[in-house]
mmCIF file of C-alpha atoms in Angstrom:
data_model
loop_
_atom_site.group_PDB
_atom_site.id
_atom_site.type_symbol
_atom_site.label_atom_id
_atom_site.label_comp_id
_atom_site.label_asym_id
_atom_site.label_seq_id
_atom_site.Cartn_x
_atom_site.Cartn_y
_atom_site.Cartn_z
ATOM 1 C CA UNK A 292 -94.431 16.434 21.133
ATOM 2 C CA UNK A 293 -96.490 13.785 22.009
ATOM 3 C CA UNK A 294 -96.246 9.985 20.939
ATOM 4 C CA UNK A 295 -99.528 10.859 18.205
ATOM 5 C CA UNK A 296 -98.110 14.011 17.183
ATOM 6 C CA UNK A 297 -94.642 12.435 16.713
ATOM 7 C CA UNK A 298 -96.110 9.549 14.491
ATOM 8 C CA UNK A 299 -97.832 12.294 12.761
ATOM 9 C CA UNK A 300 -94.965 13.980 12.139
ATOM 10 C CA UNK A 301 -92.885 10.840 10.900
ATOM 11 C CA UNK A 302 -95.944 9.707 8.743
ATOM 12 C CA UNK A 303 -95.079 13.227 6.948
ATOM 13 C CA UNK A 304 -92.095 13.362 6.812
ATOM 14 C CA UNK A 305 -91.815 9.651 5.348
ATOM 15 C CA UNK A 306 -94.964 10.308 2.494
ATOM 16 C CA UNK A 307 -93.996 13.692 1.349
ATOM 17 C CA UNK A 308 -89.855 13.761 1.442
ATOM 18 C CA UNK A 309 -89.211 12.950 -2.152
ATOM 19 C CA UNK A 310 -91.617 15.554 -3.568
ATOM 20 C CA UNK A 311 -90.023 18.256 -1.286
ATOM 21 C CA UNK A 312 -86.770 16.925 -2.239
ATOM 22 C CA UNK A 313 -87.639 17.875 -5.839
ATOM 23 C CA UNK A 314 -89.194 21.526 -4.379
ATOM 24 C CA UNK A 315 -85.897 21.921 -2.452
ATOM 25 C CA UNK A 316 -83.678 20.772 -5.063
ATOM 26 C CA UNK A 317 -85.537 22.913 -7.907
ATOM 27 C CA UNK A 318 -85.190 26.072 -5.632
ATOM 28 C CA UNK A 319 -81.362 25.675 -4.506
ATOM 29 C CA UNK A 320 -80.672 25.384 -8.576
ATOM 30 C CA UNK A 321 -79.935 21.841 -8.967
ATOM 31 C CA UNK A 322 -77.798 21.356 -5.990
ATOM 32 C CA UNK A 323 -78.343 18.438 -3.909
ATOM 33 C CA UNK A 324 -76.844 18.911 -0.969
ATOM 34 C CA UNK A 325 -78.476 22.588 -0.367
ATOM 35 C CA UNK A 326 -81.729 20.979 -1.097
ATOM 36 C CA UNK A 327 -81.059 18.084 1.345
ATOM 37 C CA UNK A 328 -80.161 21.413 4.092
ATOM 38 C CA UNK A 329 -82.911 23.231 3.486
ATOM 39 C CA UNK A 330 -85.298 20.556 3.809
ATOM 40 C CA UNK A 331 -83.782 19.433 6.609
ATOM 41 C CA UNK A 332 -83.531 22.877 8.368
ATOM 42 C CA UNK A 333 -87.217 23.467 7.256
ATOM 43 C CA UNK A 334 -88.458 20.206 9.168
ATOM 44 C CA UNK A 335 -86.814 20.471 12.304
ATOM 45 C CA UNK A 336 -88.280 23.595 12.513
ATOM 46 C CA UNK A 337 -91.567 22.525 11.346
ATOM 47 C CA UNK A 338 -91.153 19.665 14.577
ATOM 48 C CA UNK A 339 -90.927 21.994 16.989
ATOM 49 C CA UNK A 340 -94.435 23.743 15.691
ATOM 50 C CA UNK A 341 -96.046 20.363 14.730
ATOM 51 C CA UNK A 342 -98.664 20.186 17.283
ATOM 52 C CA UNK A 343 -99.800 23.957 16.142
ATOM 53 C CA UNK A 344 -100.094 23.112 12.371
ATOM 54 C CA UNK A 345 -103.350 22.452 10.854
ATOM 55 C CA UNK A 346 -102.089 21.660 7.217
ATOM 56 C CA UNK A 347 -98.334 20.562 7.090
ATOM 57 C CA UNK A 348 -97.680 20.444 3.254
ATOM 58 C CA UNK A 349 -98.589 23.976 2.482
ATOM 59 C CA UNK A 350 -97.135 25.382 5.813
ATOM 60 C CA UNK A 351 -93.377 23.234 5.036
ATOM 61 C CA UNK A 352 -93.633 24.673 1.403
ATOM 62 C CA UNK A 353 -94.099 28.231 2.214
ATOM 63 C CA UNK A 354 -91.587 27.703 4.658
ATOM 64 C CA UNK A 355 -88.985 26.246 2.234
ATOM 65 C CA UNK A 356 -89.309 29.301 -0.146
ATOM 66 C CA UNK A 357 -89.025 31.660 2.573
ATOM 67 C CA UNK A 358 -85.719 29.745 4.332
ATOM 68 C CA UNK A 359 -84.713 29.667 0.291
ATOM 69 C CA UNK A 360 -85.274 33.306 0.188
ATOM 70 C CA UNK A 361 -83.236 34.087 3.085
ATOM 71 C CA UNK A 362 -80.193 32.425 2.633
ATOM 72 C CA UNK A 363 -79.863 33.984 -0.994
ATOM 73 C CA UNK A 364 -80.364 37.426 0.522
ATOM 74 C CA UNK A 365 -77.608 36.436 3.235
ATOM 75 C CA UNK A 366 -75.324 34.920 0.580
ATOM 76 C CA UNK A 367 -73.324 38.347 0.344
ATOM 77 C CA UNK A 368 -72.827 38.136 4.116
ATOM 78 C CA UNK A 369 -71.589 34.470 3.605
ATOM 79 C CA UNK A 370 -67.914 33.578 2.951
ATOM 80 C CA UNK A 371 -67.074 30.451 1.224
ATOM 81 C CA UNK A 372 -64.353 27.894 1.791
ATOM 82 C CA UNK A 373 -61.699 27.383 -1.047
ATOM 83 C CA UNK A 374 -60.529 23.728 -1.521
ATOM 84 C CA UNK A 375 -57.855 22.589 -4.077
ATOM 85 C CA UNK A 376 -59.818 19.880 -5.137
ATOM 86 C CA UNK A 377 -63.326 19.727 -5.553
ATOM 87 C CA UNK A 378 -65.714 17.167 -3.661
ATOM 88 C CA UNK A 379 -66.983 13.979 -4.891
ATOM 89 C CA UNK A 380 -70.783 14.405 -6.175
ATOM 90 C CA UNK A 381 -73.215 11.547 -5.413
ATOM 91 C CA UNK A 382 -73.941 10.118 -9.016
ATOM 92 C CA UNK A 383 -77.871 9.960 -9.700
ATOM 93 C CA UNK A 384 -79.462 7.681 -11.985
ATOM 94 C CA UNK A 385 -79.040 7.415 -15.219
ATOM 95 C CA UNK A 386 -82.737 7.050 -16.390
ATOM 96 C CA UNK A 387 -83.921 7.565 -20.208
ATOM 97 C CA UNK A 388 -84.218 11.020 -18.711
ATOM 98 C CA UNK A 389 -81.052 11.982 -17.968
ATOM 99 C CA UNK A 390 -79.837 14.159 -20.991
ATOM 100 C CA UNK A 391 -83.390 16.456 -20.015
ATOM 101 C CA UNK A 392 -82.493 16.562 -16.460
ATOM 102 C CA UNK A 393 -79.085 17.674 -17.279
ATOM 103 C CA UNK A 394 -80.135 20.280 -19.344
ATOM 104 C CA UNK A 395 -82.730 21.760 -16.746
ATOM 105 C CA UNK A 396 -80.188 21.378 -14.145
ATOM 106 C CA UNK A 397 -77.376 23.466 -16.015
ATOM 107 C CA UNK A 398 -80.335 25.760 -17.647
ATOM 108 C CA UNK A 399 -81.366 26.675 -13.854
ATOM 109 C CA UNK A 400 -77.972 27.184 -12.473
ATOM 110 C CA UNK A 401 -77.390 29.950 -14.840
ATOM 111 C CA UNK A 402 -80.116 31.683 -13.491
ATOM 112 C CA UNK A 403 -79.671 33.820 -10.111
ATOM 113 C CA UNK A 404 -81.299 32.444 -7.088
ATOM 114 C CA UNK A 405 -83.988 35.142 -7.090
ATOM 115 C CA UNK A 406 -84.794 34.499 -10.889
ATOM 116 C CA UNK A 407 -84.878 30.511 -9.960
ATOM 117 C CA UNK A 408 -87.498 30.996 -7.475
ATOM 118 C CA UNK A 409 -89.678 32.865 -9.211
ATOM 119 C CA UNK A 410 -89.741 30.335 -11.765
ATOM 120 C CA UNK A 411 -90.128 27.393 -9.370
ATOM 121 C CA UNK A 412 -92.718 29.112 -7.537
ATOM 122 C CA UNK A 413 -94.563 30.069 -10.855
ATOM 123 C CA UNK A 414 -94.710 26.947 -13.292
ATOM 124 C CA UNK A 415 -93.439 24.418 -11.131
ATOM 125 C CA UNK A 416 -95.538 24.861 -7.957
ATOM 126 C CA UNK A 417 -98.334 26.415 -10.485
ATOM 127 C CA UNK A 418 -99.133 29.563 -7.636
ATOM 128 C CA UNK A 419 -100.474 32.200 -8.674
ATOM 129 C CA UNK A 420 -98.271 35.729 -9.246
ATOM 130 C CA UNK A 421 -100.028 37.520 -6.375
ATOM 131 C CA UNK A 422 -98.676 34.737 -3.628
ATOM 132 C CA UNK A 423 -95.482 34.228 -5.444
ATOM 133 C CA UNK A 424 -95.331 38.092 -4.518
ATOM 134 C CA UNK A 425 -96.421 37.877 -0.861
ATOM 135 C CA UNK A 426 -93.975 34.469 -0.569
ATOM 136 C CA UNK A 427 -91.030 36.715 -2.050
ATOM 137 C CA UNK A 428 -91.866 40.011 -0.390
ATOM 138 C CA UNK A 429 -92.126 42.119 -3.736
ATOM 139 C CA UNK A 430 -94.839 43.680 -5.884
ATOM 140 C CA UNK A 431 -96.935 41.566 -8.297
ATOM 141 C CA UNK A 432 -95.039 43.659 -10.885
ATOM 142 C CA UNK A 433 -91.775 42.283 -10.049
ATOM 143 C CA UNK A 434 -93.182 39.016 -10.136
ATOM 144 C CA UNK A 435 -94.548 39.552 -13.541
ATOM 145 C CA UNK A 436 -90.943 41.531 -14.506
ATOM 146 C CA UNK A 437 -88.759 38.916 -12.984
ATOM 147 C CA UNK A 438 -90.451 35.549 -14.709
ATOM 148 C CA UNK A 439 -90.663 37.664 -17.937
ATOM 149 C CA UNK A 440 -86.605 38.280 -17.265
ATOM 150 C CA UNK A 441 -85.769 34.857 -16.109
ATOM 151 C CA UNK A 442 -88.143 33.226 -19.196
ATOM 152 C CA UNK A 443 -85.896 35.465 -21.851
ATOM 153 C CA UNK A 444 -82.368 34.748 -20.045
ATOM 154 C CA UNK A 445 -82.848 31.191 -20.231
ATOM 155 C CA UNK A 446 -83.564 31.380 -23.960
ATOM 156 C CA UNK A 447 -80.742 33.141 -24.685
ATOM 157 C CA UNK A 448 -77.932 31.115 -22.381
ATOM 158 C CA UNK A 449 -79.489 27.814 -22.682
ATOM 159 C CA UNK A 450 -80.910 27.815 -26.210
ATOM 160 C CA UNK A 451 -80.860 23.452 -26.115
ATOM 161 C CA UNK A 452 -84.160 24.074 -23.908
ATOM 162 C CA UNK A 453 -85.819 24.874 -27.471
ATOM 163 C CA UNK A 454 -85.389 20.999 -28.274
ATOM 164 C CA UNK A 455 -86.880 20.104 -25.332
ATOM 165 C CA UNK A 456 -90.264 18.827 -26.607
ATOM 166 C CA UNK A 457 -91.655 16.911 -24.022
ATOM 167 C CA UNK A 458 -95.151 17.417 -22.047
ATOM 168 C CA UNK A 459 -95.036 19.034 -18.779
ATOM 169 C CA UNK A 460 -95.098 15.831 -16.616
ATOM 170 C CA UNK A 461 -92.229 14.255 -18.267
ATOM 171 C CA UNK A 462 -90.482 17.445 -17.468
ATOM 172 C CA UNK A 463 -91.459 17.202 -13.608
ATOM 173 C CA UNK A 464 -90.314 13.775 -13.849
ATOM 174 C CA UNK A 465 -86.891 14.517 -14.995
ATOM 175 C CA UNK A 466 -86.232 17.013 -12.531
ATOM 176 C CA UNK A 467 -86.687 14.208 -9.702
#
């Protein structure tokens, strides 16, 4: 990578982190330090391409779903580590919004990762069901099946969404 290219790359990376921290963190269900991995594993590789990308955002989204995508398919394949005690969790701000991000954070994590990203790629990204399909590798039906699945689930395990009564954008908001 040249000197432009890297600059480029930094300008990027420094303008567009904190919305693809919110992408990342959406997709991994609320947890932090997945989101901060797979945006980090999704820009190194994204480096070593930069010179061949015409449009970075939508190329370093697709490519978060799809990294997303894979390590929930390889989860079965993954062990985990058992600690006795649990590790300290960075504290975030505590905004006027926190109660509502709490809520979408728990209300998330009690969906499965596949159920999650159809969601996130659905209303939160706004895409359309055909590419949330092609993103996913799956039919347009399962799309459809999934979000109508996912939309009913979190109605019935997280029924303090229903007093969530805010517009849209203060709902992206809390999630950041």
């Amino acid at each position: 990578m040249d000197v432009a290219e890297e600059r480029r790359f930094r300008e990027f990376v420094s303008a567009r982190s904190p919305a693809l921290m919110r992408l990342g963190f959406l997709l991994t269900g609320g947890d932090q330090h997945a989101a901060e991995d797979l945006l980090q594993t999704v820009l190194a590789r994204a480096a070593a391409r930069w010179s061949r990308i015409d449009d970075p955002e939508p190329y370093v989204r697709r490519a978060m779903y799809r990294q997303q995508v894979s390590w929930w398919r390889g989860a079965s394949r993954r062990r985990e580590t058992v600690v006795a005690d649990p590790p300290e969790r960075a504290g975030r701000d505590d905004t006027h919004l926190a109660d509502t991000k709490l809520i979408l954070r728990r209300a998330l994590a009690r969906l499965t990762a596949r159920q999650r990203a159809v969601l996130v790629l659905r209303y939160f990204e706004d895409l359309p069901e055909a590419e949330v399909a092609q993103i996913m590798g799956c039919s347009v039906g399962t799309v459809r099946s999934t979000a109508h699945r996912s939309i009913a689930r979190l109605r019935s395990v997280s029924p303090e969404l229903a007093d969530l009564r805010t517009p849209s954008r203060s709902l992206e908001e809390a999630i950041s």
